[in-house]
Short mmCIF file of C-alpha atoms and ligand atoms in Angstrom, two decimals:
data_model
loop_
_atom_site.label_atom_id
_atom_site.label_comp_id
_atom_site.label_asym_id
_atom_site.label_seq_id
_atom_site.Cartn_x
_atom_site.Cartn_y
_atom_site.Cartn_z
CA MET A 224 95.21 115.21 99.81
CA PRO A 225 95.93 112.45 97.32
CA GLU A 226 98.02 113.85 94.46
CA LEU A 227 99.41 112.43 91.22
CA PRO A 228 101.50 109.60 92.77
CA GLU A 229 98.75 108.38 95.10
CA VAL A 230 95.99 108.55 92.47
CA GLU A 231 98.24 106.85 89.90
CA ALA A 232 98.96 104.10 92.43
CA LEU A 233 95.24 103.69 93.12
CA ALA A 234 94.60 103.37 89.37
CA ALA A 235 97.35 100.73 89.14
CA PHE A 236 95.87 98.90 92.11
CA LEU A 237 92.41 98.90 90.50
CA ARG A 238 93.84 97.70 87.18
CA GLU A 239 95.16 94.66 89.05
CA ASN A 240 92.22 94.01 91.32
CA ALA A 241 89.05 95.38 89.72
CA VAL A 242 89.55 95.40 85.94
CA GLY A 243 87.95 92.33 84.39
CA ARG A 244 85.35 92.05 87.14
CA VAL A 245 81.71 93.03 86.80
CA LEU A 246 80.53 95.99 88.86
CA ALA A 247 77.62 94.42 90.70
CA ARG A 248 76.26 97.50 92.48
CA ALA A 249 77.23 100.97 93.68
CA ASP A 250 75.66 102.23 96.92
CA LEU A 251 75.68 105.97 97.50
CA ALA A 252 76.01 106.83 101.19
CA ALA A 253 76.69 110.58 100.93
CA VAL A 254 74.16 112.14 98.55
CA GLN A 255 76.17 115.36 98.13
CA ALA A 256 79.12 113.38 96.69
CA ILE A 257 77.47 112.65 93.33
CA LYS A 258 77.64 115.53 90.86
CA THR A 259 75.83 114.04 87.85
CA PHE A 260 72.43 112.45 87.32
CA ASP A 261 72.50 111.21 83.73
CA PRO A 262 73.53 108.43 83.31
CA PRO A 263 72.40 107.38 86.81
CA LEU A 264 74.75 105.55 89.16
CA SER A 265 72.57 102.46 88.72
CA ALA A 266 73.52 102.33 85.02
CA LEU A 267 76.91 100.91 86.05
CA ALA A 268 75.41 97.80 87.66
CA GLY A 269 76.03 94.60 85.70
CA LEU A 270 78.75 96.08 83.47
CA GLU A 271 82.36 94.89 83.27
CA ILE A 272 85.13 97.17 84.52
CA THR A 273 87.41 97.52 81.52
CA GLY A 274 90.02 100.04 82.64
CA ALA A 275 91.34 102.34 85.37
CA ALA A 276 93.15 105.59 84.63
CA ARG A 277 94.18 108.92 86.13
CA HIS A 278 93.62 112.47 84.82
CA GLY A 279 95.49 114.93 87.03
CA LYS A 280 94.21 114.07 90.49
CA PHE A 281 91.01 112.46 89.15
CA LEU A 282 90.58 108.68 89.22
CA ASP A 283 88.68 107.23 86.25
CA LEU A 284 87.15 103.76 86.24
CA ASP A 285 86.06 102.71 82.75
CA VAL A 286 82.97 100.55 83.13
CA SER A 287 82.34 99.24 79.61
CA GLY A 288 82.30 102.75 78.12
CA LEU A 289 80.66 104.52 81.05
CA HIS A 290 83.06 106.27 83.40
CA LEU A 291 82.94 106.42 87.17
CA VAL A 292 85.17 109.43 87.88
CA VAL A 293 86.25 110.32 91.40
CA HIS A 294 87.98 113.35 92.89
CA LEU A 295 89.13 112.50 96.40
CA ALA A 296 89.54 116.17 97.44
CA ARG A 297 91.31 116.87 100.72
CA ALA A 298 90.43 114.01 102.97
CA GLY A 299 89.03 111.36 100.66
CA TRP A 300 90.46 107.89 100.16
CA LEU A 301 89.72 104.58 98.49
CA HIS A 302 89.67 101.52 100.74
CA TRP A 303 89.78 98.12 99.11
CA ARG A 304 87.40 95.71 100.86
CA GLU A 305 87.42 91.95 100.77
CA LYS A 306 84.03 90.34 101.28
CA LEU A 307 81.82 93.41 101.54
CA PRO A 308 78.62 93.13 103.59
CA PRO A 309 75.72 92.81 101.11
CA ALA A 310 73.34 95.10 103.04
CA PRO A 311 73.31 98.69 101.75
CA PRO A 312 75.06 101.17 104.07
CA LYS A 313 73.01 103.69 106.05
CA PRO A 314 73.19 107.04 104.23
CA GLY A 315 74.73 110.00 106.02
CA LYS A 316 76.47 108.01 108.75
CA GLY A 317 80.22 108.35 109.13
CA PRO A 318 82.87 108.90 106.50
CA LEU A 319 81.50 106.52 103.83
CA ALA A 320 80.57 108.29 100.57
CA LEU A 321 80.22 105.46 98.05
CA ARG A 322 80.53 101.67 98.19
CA VAL A 323 81.21 99.68 95.04
CA HIS A 324 80.48 95.94 95.00
CA LEU A 325 82.15 93.66 92.48
CA ASP A 326 80.76 90.33 91.32
CA ASP A 327 83.28 88.32 93.39
CA GLY A 328 82.12 89.82 96.70
CA ASN A 329 85.09 92.20 96.98
CA GLY A 330 84.88 95.92 96.29
CA PHE A 331 85.90 99.29 97.59
CA ASP A 332 84.70 102.15 99.75
CA LEU A 333 85.25 105.81 98.97
CA THR A 334 85.49 107.60 102.30
CA GLU A 335 86.00 111.14 103.44
CA GLN A 336 87.03 112.25 106.92
CA GLY A 337 86.05 115.57 108.48
CA THR A 338 83.08 117.87 108.15
CA ARG A 339 84.13 119.81 105.05
CA LYS A 340 82.98 117.51 102.26
CA GLY A 341 84.66 117.87 98.88
CA LEU A 342 84.81 114.32 97.54
CA ALA A 343 83.11 114.26 94.14
CA VAL A 344 81.77 111.36 92.07
CA TYR A 345 80.70 111.65 88.43
CA VAL A 346 79.10 109.12 86.11
CA VAL A 347 79.77 110.25 82.54
CA ARG A 348 80.09 108.88 79.01
CA SER A 349 83.46 110.56 78.55
CA PRO A 350 85.91 111.82 81.21
CA ALA A 351 86.07 115.17 79.36
CA GLU A 352 82.47 115.82 80.49
CA VAL A 353 83.85 116.41 84.00
CA PRO A 354 84.57 120.18 84.12
CA GLY A 355 87.66 119.76 86.29
CA ILE A 356 89.14 117.29 83.77
CA ALA A 357 88.26 119.43 80.74
CA ARG A 358 90.23 122.32 82.31
CA LEU A 359 93.38 120.31 83.13
CA GLY A 360 96.73 121.45 81.83
CA PRO A 361 99.32 118.92 80.61
CA ASP A 362 100.14 116.14 83.07
CA ALA A 363 103.05 116.92 85.40
CA LEU A 364 104.78 113.66 84.48
CA GLU A 365 104.23 114.02 80.74
CA VAL A 366 104.85 117.71 80.07
CA ASP A 367 108.14 118.32 78.23
CA ARG A 368 110.74 120.84 79.31
CA GLU A 369 109.95 123.42 76.60
CA THR A 370 106.21 123.39 77.30
CA PHE A 371 106.84 123.58 81.04
CA ALA A 372 109.16 126.58 80.59
CA ARG A 373 106.59 128.31 78.38
CA LEU A 374 103.77 127.74 80.89
CA MET A 375 105.83 129.12 83.78
CA ALA A 376 107.00 132.13 81.73
CA GLY A 377 103.38 132.98 80.95
CA ARG A 378 102.30 132.92 84.56
CA SER A 379 102.45 136.06 86.68
CA GLY A 380 102.21 134.78 90.21
CA GLN A 381 104.08 132.90 92.89
CA LEU A 382 105.58 129.48 92.20
CA LYS A 383 103.56 127.76 94.91
CA GLY A 384 100.32 128.85 93.25
CA ALA A 385 101.58 128.11 89.74
CA LEU A 386 102.62 124.52 90.57
CA THR A 387 99.31 123.72 92.26
CA ASP A 388 97.13 125.29 89.53
CA GLN A 389 95.64 122.25 87.79
CA THR A 390 94.83 124.24 84.66
CA LEU A 391 98.54 125.03 84.22
CA VAL A 392 100.09 121.63 85.06
CA ALA A 393 97.96 118.72 86.28
CA GLY A 394 98.57 116.47 89.28
CA ILE A 395 100.56 118.51 91.82
CA GLY A 396 98.95 119.58 95.10
CA ASN A 397 100.00 121.14 98.39
CA ALA A 398 102.34 118.39 99.60
CA TYR A 399 104.34 117.68 96.44
CA SER A 400 104.62 121.36 95.51
CA ASP A 401 106.42 121.91 98.86
CA GLU A 402 108.66 118.93 98.09
CA ILE A 403 109.36 120.03 94.51
CA LEU A 404 110.28 123.59 95.54
CA HIS A 405 112.59 122.23 98.23
CA ALA A 406 114.28 119.87 95.77
CA ALA A 407 114.66 122.75 93.28
CA ARG A 408 116.00 125.07 96.05
CA LEU A 409 113.44 127.74 95.11
CA SER A 410 111.30 129.98 97.29
CA PRO A 411 107.55 129.27 97.12
CA PHE A 412 107.04 133.03 96.82
CA LYS A 413 109.32 133.47 93.81
CA MET A 414 107.47 134.72 90.71
CA ALA A 415 106.94 132.01 88.10
CA ASP A 416 107.65 134.35 85.16
CA LYS A 417 110.91 135.62 86.71
CA LEU A 418 112.82 132.33 86.72
CA THR A 419 116.25 132.14 85.10
CA ASP A 420 116.98 129.33 82.63
CA ASP A 421 118.96 127.50 85.31
CA GLU A 422 116.08 127.81 87.80
CA LEU A 423 113.60 126.55 85.21
CA VAL A 424 115.74 123.48 84.57
CA ARG A 425 116.05 122.83 88.31
CA LEU A 426 112.29 123.19 88.76
CA PHE A 427 111.44 120.93 85.84
CA ASP A 428 113.92 118.27 87.00
CA ALA A 429 112.55 118.50 90.55
CA VAL A 430 108.97 117.94 89.29
CA ARG A 431 110.06 114.78 87.49
CA ALA A 432 112.30 113.46 90.26
CA THR A 433 109.90 114.16 93.13
CA LEU A 434 106.85 112.64 91.46
CA THR A 435 108.76 109.67 90.03
CA ASP A 436 110.28 108.85 93.44
CA ALA A 437 106.90 109.11 95.14
CA LEU A 438 105.29 106.96 92.47
CA GLY A 439 107.99 104.32 92.94
CA ARG A 440 107.20 104.14 96.65
CA GLN A 441 103.42 104.04 96.13
CA VAL A 442 102.85 101.66 93.25
CA GLY A 443 102.46 98.05 94.24
CA GLN A 444 101.32 98.87 97.75
CA ARG A 445 97.98 97.96 99.17
CA ALA A 446 95.62 100.93 98.98
CA ALA A 447 95.42 100.87 102.79
CA THR A 448 99.12 101.52 103.43
CA MET A 449 99.72 104.15 100.77
CA LYS A 450 99.13 107.31 102.80
CA GLY A 451 101.67 106.38 105.46
CA GLU A 452 104.24 105.82 102.75
CA LYS A 453 103.60 109.30 101.37
CA ARG A 454 104.41 110.81 104.75
CA SER A 455 107.65 108.86 105.17
CA GLY A 456 109.08 110.16 101.90
CA LEU A 457 108.55 113.85 102.65
CA GLN A 458 111.46 116.25 103.31
CA VAL A 459 109.67 119.49 104.25
CA HIS A 460 105.91 119.12 103.82
CA ALA A 461 104.12 118.65 107.18
CA ARG A 462 107.51 118.76 108.95
CA THR A 463 107.36 122.22 110.57
CA GLY A 464 109.96 122.51 113.35
CA LEU A 465 111.87 119.39 112.30
CA PRO A 466 115.37 119.48 110.79
CA CYS A 467 115.73 119.67 107.01
CA PRO A 468 117.19 116.30 105.91
CA VAL A 469 119.48 118.11 103.44
CA CYS A 470 121.05 120.91 105.54
CA GLY A 471 119.78 120.50 109.11
CA ASP A 472 118.09 123.93 109.27
CA THR A 473 114.64 124.01 110.90
CA VAL A 474 111.73 123.55 108.50
CA ARG A 475 109.41 126.55 108.68
CA GLU A 476 105.79 127.20 107.82
CA VAL A 477 103.71 129.95 106.27
CA SER A 478 100.02 129.77 107.20
CA PHE A 479 97.09 130.91 105.13
CA ALA A 480 93.37 130.97 105.95
CA ASP A 481 92.81 127.26 105.30
CA THR A 482 96.16 125.87 104.28
CA SER A 483 99.88 126.17 104.95
CA LEU A 484 103.17 125.59 103.21
CA GLN A 485 106.48 124.35 104.56
CA TYR A 486 109.99 125.16 103.36
CA CYS A 487 113.63 125.23 104.45
CA PRO A 488 115.12 128.76 104.69
CA THR A 489 118.73 127.63 104.09
CA CYS A 490 117.87 125.50 101.04
CA GLN A 491 115.24 127.79 99.53
CA THR A 492 115.25 131.41 100.64
CA GLY A 493 118.90 132.32 101.26
CA GLY A 494 118.49 131.64 104.98
CA LYS A 495 115.78 134.28 105.44
CA PRO A 496 112.43 133.22 106.91
CA LEU A 497 109.45 134.20 104.76
CA ALA A 498 106.88 136.61 106.16
CA ASP A 499 103.93 134.76 107.61
CA ARG A 500 101.07 137.21 107.21
CA ARG A 501 98.85 135.49 109.74
CA MET A 502 101.61 135.43 112.35
CA SER A 503 102.55 139.08 111.84
CA LYS A 504 98.90 140.06 112.10
CA LEU A 505 98.69 138.32 115.45
CA LEU A 506 101.83 140.04 116.69
CA ARG A 507 100.85 143.52 115.60
ZN1 ZN B 168 117.58 122.63 104.04
#
């Protein structure tokens, strides 16, 4: 899933390549992707793109005061296209959700792989009209240490859930929360309101360092190559069974119904593997 660094890099890419151009037409290929009806998608046609921004994991294209807001969900992505075919795409075929044509013949496709569709498109007069944006907590790269400490102290629940809760801190998802917890040498199951001052500092610094590093790798890349770059920078996420680059221990996984987390026992849990409820249920 695209998280803060990837969405920020997409916004930067669009600022360079789409801002200043006129949005010629937007073709909807997956009807379930659009979540608003007023203003209609067609209202964007003929207007200049005046800005591109990010709110948490939402991408926001300012089209002369109207906003085309996108949430890429789990398997969505933005593909920049040079010389788009002018014929409208066939609805409901393949991964294409929305195609945006610019006045110079270039444009971009929003696509989503897989059968579980979560990609969401909104056309609004203000980004705050998108419920998911209105609920966002402070941005993970902008929150200061005191606010961060206060938010964690007020949260009764595990760190993994706290870091990925967009209403608490915005922009961190499944992959970077694994990376942040590894960098901070903290268990994903540790309670957020039970952190010592030293642990809070480590966690805050790890949020900054992990996201800043990832952003440095992503920005300036072509939208097409960004996802591969995300993978190459990861230490524990999606690396089950591989050696931890810090200590050499084997990266382990805890599985849930529709997701999983990865961690290093030596770096994060005092060498003890965490209970994997699904695994122990199978073994019982
Ligand atoms: Zn390790």
